[in-house]
Tab-separated table of C-alpha atoms in Angstrom:
chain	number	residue	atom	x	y	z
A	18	UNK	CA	16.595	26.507	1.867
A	19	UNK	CA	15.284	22.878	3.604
A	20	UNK	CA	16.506	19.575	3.250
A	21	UNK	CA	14.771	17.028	3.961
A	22	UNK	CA	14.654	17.141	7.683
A	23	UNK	CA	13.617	20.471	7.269
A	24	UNK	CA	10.549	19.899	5.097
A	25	UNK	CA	9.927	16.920	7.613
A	26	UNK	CA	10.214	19.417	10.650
A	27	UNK	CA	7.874	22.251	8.812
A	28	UNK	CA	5.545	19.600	8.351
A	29	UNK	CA	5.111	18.116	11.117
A	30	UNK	CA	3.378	21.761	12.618
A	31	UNK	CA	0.456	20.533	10.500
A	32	UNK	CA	-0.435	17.809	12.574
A	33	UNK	CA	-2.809	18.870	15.467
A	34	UNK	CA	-3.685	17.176	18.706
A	35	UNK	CA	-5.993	13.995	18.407
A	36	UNK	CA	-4.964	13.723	14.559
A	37	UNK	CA	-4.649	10.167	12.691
A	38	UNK	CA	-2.120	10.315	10.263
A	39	UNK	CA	-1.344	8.778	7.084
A	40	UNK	CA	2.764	8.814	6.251
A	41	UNK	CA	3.548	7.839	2.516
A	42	UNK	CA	6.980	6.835	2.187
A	43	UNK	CA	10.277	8.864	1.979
A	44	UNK	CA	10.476	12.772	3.414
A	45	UNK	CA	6.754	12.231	5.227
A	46	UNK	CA	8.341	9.029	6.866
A	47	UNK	CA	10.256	11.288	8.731
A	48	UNK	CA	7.698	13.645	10.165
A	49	UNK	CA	7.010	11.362	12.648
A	50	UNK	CA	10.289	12.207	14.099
A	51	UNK	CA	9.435	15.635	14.378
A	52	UNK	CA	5.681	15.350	15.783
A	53	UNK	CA	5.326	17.609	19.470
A	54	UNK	CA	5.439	15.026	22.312
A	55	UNK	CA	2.932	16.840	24.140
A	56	UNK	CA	-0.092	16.234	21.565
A	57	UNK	CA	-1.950	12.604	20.856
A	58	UNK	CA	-1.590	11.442	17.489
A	59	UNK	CA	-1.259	8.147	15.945
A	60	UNK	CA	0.070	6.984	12.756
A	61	UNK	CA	-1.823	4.989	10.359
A	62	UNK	CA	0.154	2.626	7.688
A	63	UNK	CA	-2.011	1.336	5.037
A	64	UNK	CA	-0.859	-2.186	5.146
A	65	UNK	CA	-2.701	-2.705	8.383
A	66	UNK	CA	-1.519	-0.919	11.386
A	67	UNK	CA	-2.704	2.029	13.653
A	68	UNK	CA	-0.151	3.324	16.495
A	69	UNK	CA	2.615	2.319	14.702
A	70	UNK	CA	5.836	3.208	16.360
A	71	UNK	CA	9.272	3.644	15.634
A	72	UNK	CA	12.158	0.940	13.842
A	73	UNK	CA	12.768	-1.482	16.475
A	74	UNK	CA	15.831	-2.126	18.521
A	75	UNK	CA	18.530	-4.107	16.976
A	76	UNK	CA	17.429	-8.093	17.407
A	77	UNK	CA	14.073	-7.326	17.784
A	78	UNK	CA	12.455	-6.742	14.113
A	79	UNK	CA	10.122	-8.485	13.416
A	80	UNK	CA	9.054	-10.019	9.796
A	81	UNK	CA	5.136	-9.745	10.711
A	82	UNK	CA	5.702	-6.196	11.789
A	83	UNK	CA	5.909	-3.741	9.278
A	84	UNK	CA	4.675	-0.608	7.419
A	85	UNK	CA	3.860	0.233	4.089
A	86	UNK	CA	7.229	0.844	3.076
A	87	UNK	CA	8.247	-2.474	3.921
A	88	UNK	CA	10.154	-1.555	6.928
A	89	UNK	CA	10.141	-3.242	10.219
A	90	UNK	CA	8.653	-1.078	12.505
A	91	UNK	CA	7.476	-1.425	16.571
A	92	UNK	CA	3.505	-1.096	17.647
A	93	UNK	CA	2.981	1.560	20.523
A	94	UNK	CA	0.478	0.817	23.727
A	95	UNK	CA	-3.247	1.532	22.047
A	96	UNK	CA	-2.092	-0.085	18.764
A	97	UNK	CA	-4.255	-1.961	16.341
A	98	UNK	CA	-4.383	-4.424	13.723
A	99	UNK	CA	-6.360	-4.964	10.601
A	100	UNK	CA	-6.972	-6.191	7.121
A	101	UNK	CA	-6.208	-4.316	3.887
A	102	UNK	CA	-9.715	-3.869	3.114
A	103	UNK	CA	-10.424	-2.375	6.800
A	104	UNK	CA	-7.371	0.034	6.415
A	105	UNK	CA	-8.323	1.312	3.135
A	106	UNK	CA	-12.034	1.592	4.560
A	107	UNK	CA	-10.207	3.857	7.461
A	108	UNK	CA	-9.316	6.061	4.747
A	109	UNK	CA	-11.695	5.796	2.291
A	110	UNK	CA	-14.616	6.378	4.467
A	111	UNK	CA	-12.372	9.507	5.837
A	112	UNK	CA	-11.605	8.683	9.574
A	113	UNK	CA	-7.866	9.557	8.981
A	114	UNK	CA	-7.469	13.453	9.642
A	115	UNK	CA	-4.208	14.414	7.731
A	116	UNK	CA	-2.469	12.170	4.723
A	117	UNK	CA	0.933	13.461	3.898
A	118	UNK	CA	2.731	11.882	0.817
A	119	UNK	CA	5.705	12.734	-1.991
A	120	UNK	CA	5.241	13.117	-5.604
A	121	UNK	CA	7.096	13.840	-9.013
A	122	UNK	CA	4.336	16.634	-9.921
A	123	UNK	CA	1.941	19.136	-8.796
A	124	UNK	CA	-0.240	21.095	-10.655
A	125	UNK	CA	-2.202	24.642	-9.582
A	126	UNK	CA	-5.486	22.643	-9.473
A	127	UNK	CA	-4.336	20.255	-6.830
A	128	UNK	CA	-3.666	17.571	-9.503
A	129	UNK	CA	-1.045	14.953	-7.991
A	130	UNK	CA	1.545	12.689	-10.267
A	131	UNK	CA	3.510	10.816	-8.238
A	132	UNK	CA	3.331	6.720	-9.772
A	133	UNK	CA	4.268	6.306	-13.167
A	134	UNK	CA	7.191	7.268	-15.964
A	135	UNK	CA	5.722	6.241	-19.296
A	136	UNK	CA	8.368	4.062	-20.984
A	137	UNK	CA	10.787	4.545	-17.940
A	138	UNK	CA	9.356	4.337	-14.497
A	139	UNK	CA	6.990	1.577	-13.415
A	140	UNK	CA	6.712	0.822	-9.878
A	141	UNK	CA	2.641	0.890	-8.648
A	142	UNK	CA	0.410	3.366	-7.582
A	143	UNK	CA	0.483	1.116	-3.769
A	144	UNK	CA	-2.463	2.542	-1.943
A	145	UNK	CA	-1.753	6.198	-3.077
A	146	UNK	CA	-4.364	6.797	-5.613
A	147	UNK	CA	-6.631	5.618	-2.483
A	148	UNK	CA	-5.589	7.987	-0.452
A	149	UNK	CA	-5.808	11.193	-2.566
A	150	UNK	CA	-9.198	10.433	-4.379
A	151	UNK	CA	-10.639	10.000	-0.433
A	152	UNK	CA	-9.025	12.196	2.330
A	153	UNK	CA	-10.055	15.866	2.637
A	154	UNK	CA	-6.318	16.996	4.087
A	155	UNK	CA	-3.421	16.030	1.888
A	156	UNK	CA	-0.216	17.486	2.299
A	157	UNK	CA	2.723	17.080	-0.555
A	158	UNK	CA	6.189	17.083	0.635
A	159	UNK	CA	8.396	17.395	-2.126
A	160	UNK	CA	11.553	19.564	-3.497
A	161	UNK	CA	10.351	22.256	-5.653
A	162	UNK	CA	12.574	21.564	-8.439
A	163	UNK	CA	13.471	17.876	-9.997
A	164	UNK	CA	16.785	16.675	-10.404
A	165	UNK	CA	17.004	18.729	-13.985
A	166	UNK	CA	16.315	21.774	-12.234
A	167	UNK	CA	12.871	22.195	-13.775
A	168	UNK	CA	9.748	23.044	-11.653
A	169	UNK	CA	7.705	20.315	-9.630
A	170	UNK	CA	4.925	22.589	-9.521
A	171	UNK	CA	2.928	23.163	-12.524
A	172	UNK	CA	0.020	24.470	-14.772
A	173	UNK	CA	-0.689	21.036	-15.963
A	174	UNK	CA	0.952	17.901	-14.761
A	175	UNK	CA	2.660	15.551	-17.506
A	176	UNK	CA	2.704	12.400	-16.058
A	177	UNK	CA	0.206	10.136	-15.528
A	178	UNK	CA	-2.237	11.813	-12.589
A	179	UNK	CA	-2.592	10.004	-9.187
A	180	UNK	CA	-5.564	11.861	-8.318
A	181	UNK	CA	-7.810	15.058	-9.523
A	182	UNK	CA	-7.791	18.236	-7.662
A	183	UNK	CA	-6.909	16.911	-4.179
A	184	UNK	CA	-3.361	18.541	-2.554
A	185	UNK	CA	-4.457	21.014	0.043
A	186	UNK	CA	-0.764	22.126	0.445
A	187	UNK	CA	2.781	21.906	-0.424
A	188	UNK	CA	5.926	21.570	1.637
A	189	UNK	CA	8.985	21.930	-0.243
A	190	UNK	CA	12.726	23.169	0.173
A	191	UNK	CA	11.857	26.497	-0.886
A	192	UNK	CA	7.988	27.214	0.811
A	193	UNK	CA	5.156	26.503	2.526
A	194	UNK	CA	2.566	26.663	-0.558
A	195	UNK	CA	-1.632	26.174	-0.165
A	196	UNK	CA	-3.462	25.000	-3.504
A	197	UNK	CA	-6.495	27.201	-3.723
A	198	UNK	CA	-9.049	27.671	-6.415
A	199	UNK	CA	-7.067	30.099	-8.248
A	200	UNK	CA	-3.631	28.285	-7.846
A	201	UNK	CA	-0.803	28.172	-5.611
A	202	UNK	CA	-0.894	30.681	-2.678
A	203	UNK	CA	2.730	31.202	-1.392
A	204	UNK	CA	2.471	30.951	2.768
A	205	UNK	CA	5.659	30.907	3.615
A	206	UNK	CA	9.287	30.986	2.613
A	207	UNK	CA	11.752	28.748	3.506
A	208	UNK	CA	14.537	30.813	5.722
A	209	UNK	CA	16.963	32.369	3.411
A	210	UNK	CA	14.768	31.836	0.338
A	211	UNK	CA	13.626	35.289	-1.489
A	212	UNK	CA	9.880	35.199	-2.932
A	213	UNK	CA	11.575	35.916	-6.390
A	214	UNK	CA	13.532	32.440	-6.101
A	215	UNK	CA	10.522	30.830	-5.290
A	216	UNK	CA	8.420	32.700	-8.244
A	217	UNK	CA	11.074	31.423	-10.519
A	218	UNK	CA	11.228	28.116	-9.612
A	219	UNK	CA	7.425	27.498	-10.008
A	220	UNK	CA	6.267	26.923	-13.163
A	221	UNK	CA	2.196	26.796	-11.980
A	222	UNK	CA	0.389	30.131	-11.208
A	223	UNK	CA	1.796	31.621	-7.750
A	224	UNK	CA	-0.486	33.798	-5.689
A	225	UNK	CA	1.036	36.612	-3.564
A	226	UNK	CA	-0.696	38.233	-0.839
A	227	UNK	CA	1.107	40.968	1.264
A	228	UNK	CA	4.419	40.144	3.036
A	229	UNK	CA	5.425	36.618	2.875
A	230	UNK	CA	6.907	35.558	5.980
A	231	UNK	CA	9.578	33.076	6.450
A	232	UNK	CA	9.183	29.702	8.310
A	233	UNK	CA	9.245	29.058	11.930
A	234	UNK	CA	10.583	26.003	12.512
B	19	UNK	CA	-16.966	-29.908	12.947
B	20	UNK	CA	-16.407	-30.554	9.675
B	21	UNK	CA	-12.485	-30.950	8.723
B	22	UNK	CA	-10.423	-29.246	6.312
B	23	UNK	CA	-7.242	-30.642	7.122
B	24	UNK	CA	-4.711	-32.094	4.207
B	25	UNK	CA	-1.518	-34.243	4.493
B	26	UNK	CA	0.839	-31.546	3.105
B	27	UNK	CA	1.204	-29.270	0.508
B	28	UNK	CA	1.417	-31.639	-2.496
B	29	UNK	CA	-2.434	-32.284	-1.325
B	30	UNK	CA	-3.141	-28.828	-0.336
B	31	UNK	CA	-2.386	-28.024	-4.334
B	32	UNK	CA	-4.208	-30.554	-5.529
B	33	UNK	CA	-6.122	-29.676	-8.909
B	34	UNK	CA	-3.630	-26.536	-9.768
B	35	UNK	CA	-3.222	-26.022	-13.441
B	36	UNK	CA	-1.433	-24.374	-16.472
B	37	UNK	CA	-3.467	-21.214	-16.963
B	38	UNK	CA	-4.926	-20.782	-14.348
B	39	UNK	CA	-6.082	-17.743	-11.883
B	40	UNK	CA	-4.917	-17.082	-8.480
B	41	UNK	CA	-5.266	-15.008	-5.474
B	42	UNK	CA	-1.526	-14.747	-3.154
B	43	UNK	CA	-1.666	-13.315	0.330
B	44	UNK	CA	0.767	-10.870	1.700
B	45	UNK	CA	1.912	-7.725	1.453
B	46	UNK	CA	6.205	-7.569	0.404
B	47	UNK	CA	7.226	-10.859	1.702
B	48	UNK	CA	5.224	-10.424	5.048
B	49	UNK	CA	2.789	-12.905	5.112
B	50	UNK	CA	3.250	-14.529	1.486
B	51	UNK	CA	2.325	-18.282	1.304
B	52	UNK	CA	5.651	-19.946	1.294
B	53	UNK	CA	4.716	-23.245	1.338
B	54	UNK	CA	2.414	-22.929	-1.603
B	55	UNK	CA	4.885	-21.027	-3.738
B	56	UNK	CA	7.455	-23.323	-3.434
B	57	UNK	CA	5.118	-26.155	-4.417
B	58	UNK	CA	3.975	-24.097	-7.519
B	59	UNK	CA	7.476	-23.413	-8.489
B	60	UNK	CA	8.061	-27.498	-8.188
B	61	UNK	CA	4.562	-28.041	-10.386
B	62	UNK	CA	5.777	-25.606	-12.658
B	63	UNK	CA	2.281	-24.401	-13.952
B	64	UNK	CA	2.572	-21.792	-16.416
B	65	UNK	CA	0.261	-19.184	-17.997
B	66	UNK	CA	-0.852	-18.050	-14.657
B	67	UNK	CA	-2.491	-15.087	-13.734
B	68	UNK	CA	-1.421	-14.072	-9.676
B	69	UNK	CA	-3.327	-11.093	-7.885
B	70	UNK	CA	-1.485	-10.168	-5.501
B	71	UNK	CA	-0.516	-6.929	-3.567
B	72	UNK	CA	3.311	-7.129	-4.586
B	73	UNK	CA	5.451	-9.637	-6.787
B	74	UNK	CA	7.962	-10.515	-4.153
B	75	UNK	CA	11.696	-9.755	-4.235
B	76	UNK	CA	13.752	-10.851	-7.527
B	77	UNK	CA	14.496	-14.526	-5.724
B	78	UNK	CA	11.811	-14.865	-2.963
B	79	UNK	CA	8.262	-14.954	-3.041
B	80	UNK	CA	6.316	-14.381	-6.829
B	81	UNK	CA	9.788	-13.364	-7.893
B	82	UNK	CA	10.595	-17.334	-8.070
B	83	UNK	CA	7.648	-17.848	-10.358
B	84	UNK	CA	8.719	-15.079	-12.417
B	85	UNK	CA	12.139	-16.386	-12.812
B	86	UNK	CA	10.933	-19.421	-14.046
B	87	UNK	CA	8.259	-17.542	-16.738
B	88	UNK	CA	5.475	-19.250	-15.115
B	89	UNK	CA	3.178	-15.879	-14.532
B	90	UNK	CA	1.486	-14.551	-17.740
B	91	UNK	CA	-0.235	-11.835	-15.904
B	92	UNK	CA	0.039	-10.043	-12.338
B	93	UNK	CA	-2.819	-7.924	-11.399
B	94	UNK	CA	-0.759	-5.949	-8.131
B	95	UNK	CA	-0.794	-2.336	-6.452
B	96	UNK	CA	2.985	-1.874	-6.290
B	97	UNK	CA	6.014	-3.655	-7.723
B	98	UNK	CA	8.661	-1.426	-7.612
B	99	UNK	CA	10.974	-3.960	-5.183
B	100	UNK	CA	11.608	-6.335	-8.291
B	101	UNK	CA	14.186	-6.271	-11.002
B	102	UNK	CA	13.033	-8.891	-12.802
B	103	UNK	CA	9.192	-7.954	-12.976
B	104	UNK	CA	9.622	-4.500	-14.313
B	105	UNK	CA	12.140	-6.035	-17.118
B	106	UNK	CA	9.474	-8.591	-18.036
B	107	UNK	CA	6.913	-5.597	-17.836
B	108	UNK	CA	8.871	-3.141	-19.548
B	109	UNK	CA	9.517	-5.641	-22.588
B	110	UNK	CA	6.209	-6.672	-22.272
B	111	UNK	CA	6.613	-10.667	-21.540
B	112	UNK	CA	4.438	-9.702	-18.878
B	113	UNK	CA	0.781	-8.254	-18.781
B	114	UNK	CA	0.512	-6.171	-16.329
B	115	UNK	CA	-2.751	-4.588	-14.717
B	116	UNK	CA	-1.705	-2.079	-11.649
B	117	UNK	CA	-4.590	-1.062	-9.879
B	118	UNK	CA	-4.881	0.894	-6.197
B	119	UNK	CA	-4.231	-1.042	-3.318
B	120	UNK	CA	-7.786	-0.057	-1.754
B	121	UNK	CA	-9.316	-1.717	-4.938
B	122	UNK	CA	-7.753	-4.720	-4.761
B	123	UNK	CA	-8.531	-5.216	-1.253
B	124	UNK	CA	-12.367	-4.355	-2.254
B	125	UNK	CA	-12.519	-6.527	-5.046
B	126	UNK	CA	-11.061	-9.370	-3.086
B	127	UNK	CA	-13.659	-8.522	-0.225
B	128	UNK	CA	-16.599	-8.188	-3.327
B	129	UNK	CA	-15.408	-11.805	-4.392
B	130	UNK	CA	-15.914	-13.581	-1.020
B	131	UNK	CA	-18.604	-11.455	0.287
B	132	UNK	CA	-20.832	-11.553	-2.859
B	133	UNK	CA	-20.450	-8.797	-4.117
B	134	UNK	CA	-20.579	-8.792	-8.133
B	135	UNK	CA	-18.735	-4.517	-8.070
B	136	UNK	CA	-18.702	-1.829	-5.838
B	137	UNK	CA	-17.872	2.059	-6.230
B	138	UNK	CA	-14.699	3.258	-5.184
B	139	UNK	CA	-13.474	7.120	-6.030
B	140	UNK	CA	-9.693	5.535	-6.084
B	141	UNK	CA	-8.372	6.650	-9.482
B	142	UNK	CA	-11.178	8.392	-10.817
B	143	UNK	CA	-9.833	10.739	-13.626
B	144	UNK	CA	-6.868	9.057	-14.115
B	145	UNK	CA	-6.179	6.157	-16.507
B	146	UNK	CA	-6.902	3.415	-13.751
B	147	UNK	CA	-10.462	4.568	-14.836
B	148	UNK	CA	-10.317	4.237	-18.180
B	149	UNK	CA	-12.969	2.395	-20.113
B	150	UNK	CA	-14.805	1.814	-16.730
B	151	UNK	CA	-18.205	2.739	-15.636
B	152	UNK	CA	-18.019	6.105	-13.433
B	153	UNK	CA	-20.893	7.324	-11.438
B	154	UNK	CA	-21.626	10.578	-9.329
B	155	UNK	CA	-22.966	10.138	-5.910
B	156	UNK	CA	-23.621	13.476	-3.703
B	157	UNK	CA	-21.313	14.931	-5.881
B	158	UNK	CA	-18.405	13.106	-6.373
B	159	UNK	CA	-17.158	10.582	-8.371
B	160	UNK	CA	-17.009	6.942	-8.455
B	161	UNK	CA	-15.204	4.127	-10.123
B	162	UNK	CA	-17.374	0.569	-10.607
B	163	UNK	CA	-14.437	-1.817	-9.850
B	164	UNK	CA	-15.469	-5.631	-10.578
B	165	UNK	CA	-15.259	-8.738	-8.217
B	166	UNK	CA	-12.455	-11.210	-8.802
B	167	UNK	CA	-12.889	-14.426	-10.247
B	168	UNK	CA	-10.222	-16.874	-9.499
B	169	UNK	CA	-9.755	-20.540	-9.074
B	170	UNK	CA	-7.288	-20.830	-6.246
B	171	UNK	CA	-6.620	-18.501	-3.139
B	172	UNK	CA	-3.147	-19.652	-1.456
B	173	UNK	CA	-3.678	-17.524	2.319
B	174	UNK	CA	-0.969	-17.327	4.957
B	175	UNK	CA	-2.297	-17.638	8.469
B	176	UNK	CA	-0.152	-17.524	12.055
B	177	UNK	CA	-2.596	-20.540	13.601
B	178	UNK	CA	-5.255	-22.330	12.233
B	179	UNK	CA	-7.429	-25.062	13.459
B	180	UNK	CA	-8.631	-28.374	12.059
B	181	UNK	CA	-11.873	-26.838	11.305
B	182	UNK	CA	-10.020	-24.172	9.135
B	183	UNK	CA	-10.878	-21.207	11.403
B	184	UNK	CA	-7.583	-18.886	11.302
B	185	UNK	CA	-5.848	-16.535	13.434
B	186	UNK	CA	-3.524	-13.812	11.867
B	187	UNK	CA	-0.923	-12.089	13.435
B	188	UNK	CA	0.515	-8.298	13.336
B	189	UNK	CA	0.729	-6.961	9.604
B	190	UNK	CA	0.923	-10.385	8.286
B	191	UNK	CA	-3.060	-10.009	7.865
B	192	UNK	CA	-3.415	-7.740	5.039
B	193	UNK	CA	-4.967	-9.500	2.310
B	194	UNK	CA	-4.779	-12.901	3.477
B	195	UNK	CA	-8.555	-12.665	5.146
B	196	UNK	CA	-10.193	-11.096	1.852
B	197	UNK	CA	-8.991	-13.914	-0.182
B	198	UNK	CA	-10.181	-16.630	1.985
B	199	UNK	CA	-13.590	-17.962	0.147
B	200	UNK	CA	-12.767	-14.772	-2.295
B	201	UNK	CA	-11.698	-18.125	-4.921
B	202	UNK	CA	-13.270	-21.586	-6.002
B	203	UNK	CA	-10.522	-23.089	-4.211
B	204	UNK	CA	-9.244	-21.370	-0.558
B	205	UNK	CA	-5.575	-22.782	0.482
B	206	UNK	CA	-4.088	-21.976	3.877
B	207	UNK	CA	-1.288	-22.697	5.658
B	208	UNK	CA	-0.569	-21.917	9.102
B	209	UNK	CA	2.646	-21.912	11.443
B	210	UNK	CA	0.531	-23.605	13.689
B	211	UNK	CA	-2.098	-26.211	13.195
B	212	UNK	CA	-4.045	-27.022	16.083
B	213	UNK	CA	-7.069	-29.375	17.353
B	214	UNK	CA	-10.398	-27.760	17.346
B	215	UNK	CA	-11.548	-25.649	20.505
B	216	UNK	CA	-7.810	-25.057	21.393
B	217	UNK	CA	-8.244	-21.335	19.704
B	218	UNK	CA	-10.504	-19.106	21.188
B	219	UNK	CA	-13.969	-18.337	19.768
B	220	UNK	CA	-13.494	-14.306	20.182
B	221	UNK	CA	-10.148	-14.350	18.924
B	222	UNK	CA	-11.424	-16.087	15.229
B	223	UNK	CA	-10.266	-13.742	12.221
B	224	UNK	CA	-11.883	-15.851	9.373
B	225	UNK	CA	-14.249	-18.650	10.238
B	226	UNK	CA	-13.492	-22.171	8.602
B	227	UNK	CA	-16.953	-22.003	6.334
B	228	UNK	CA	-14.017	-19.733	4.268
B	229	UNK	CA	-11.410	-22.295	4.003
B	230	UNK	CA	-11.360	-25.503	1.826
B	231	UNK	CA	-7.980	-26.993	2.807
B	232	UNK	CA	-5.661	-26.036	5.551
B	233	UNK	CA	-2.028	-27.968	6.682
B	234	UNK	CA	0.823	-26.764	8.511
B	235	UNK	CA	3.866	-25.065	6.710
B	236	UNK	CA	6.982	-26.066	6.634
B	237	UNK	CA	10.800	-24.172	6.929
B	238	UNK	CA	9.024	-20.269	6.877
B	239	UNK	CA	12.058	-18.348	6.148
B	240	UNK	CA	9.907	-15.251	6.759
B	241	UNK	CA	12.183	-13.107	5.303
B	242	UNK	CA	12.674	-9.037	6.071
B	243	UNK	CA	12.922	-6.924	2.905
B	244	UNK	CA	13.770	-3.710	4.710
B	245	UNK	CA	15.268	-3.751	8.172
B	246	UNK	CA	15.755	-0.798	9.904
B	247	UNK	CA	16.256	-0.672	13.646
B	248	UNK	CA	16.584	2.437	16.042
B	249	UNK	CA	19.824	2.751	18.222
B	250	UNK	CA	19.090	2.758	22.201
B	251	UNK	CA	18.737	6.284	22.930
């Protein structure tokens, strides 16, 4: 089984040379950490930045120098600067390669829940509901289970959808997982994790083809 | 040159009113109008609607307004930073319309630019898209988001001219350019006001024709919601 590093360091084999990427907040925060140093790739943040770099040194943050989680962050040689409306027409009109976010719920169609609680839960969709209804590569990273132990990936979502038929693929704890037309096509396992632990910790239809193999990280 | 200076921000605000609409740069507290906060907390106008990206911290930023009950409605992307905002929301004192962060840079752009709507897939099929007009172009699916209307727009620049034209710097941008001439009434304050022809030409992020009435701010706290530093490796 992953933590979150783990899911981080899985992930971050998705992104390919010459790739801009998106990075939601939380787990895909931390793929940057994990990215090959030998490959170009910069990292878009949706409140106005591209080649955004790491936290800065202590004494040196900056209060007009952050990303979109509100964090101060550092801007790398070949870094950019733009509006709101500019960054979201980076993603809209689909110039970022790879957008890799979190969410509460998955369903076998690609649906994505990942904003709202009714009643409990009320924080903003931010620029997520952007990103999913526009980029063509969107990768969840996510535990498979919730904190209640029930499944994270599902027929049908139950909370109030993000965006229609978008995920490409799932990270979690337990597998590497690719939405397809017919539903959730198990890649990979995580190491130590037996496809029947995976099977019954996914609610949505799972797909098995062959031998599943287990994760290189 | 034609000058859009004003004494301070007691003139800058000139005009504000009880139920009125209005547009708030920044995105968290990086690159919120101070000046013009404070001053609207001092007025205290009430029955306001604020667009803005965020709703500040529980004692910074909008969160001051909310304190005082001044906001009637916030029309934001994200709030999730502020105690007081999702009480008020949850218990309904406060009308709240959440709407993607994309969108509300578009409609901001739409207002300034012109534009009475444009199409934007962002939330189609969810409930963002409710009751709206939806379209199909090539295939896919489109949202018609509406302009915004509103009376003031309070922007946050890094330097500024006499002439209005504004320079904005590092991620203190975000929606501060789309709101400038996006409202009747276009506000901005700058760290740095200078004399015409001192800024460069090139270097001109929103031209003065934008801006109604610009003064330099006072005592920016500029304050860091989330710092996080790296250790020398």
């Amino acid at each position: 089984m992953l933590d979150k590093e783990g899911i981080a360091k899985r992930i971050a084999k998705e992104v390919k040379d010459g790739y801009y990427v998106n990075l939601g907040i939380g787990i895909p925060t931390l793929v940057a950490n994990f990215v090959r140093d030998d490959i170009e790739v910069e990292f878009q943040s949706e409140n106005g930045i591209l080649g955004m770099g790491p936290f800065p040194l202590e004494g040196e943050e900056d209060a007009d120098l952050i990303n979109a989680g509100k964090q101060t962050i550092t801007a790398l040689p070949g870094a950019s600067f733009f509006d709101s409306a500019m960054s979201f027409g980076m993603i809209r009109g689909q110039h970022v390669d790879l957008t890799i976010l979190g969410a509460m719920e998955v369903a076998e169609n690609g649906d994505i829940a990942n904003w709202k609680i009714p009643g409990k839960m009320v924080k903003g969709m931010g620029g997520a509901m952007d990103l999913v209804a526009s980029a063509e590569n969107i990768i969840v990273a996510m535990m498979h289970t919730n904190k209640a132990g029930d499944s994270k990936l599902l027929k049908k979502c139950s909370l109030p959808l993000t965006g229609v038929a978008c995920v490409t693929k799932i990270v979690t704890n337990l597998a590497v997982i690719e939405v397809t037309k017919d539903g959730f096509k198990l890649l990979e396992r995580a190491p130590g994790v037996s496809v029947e632990e995976i099977q019954k910790a996914t609610e949505g239809k799972l797909l098995l083809e062959g031998d599943i193999p287990e994760m290189q990280l | 040159m034609i000058r859009k200076t004003v004494a301070n921000v007691e003139d800058a605000l000139q005009g504000v009113e009880d139920g009125m609409t209005f547009m708030l740069g920044g995105f968290g507290l990086s690159g919120i109008p101070e000046n013009a906060i404070s001053e609207l907390v001092r007025l205290n106008v009430k029955n306001l609607t604020c667009i803005s990206n965020n709703a500040g911290v529980d004692d910074f930023g909008l969160g001051l307004l909310l304190q005082k009950k001044q906001i009637d409605k916030m029309v934001s992307s994200y709030v999730g930073e502020n105690d007081e905002f999702e009480r008020q929301m949850l218990s309904e004192e406060l009308e709240v319309e959440l709407i993607p962060q994309g969108t509300l840079a578009a409609r901001c752009q739409a207002a300034q630019q012109g534009y009475p709507a444009m199409y934007t897939p962002a939330g189609y099929g969810t409930e963002v898209s409710q009751f709206k007009e939806t379209r199909e172009f090539d295939g896919k699916m489109y949202v018609l988001e509406k302009a915004f209307k509103a009376d003031f727009a309070f922007v946050k620049a890094w330097k500024g001219d006499k002439a209005g034209n504004l320079i904005f710097k590092g991620t203190a941008r975000n929606f501060n350019p789309l709101m400038c001439g996006a409202a009747k009434v276009t506000v901005v304050e700058v760290e740095e006001l200078v004399e015409p022809g001192e800024l460069d030409p090139n270097q001109i992020h929103i031209p003065g024709i934008f801006v109604q009435r610009i003064f330099e701010g006072k005592n920016y706290e500029k304050r860091i919601e989330k710092r996080t530093v790296r250790k020398v490796s």
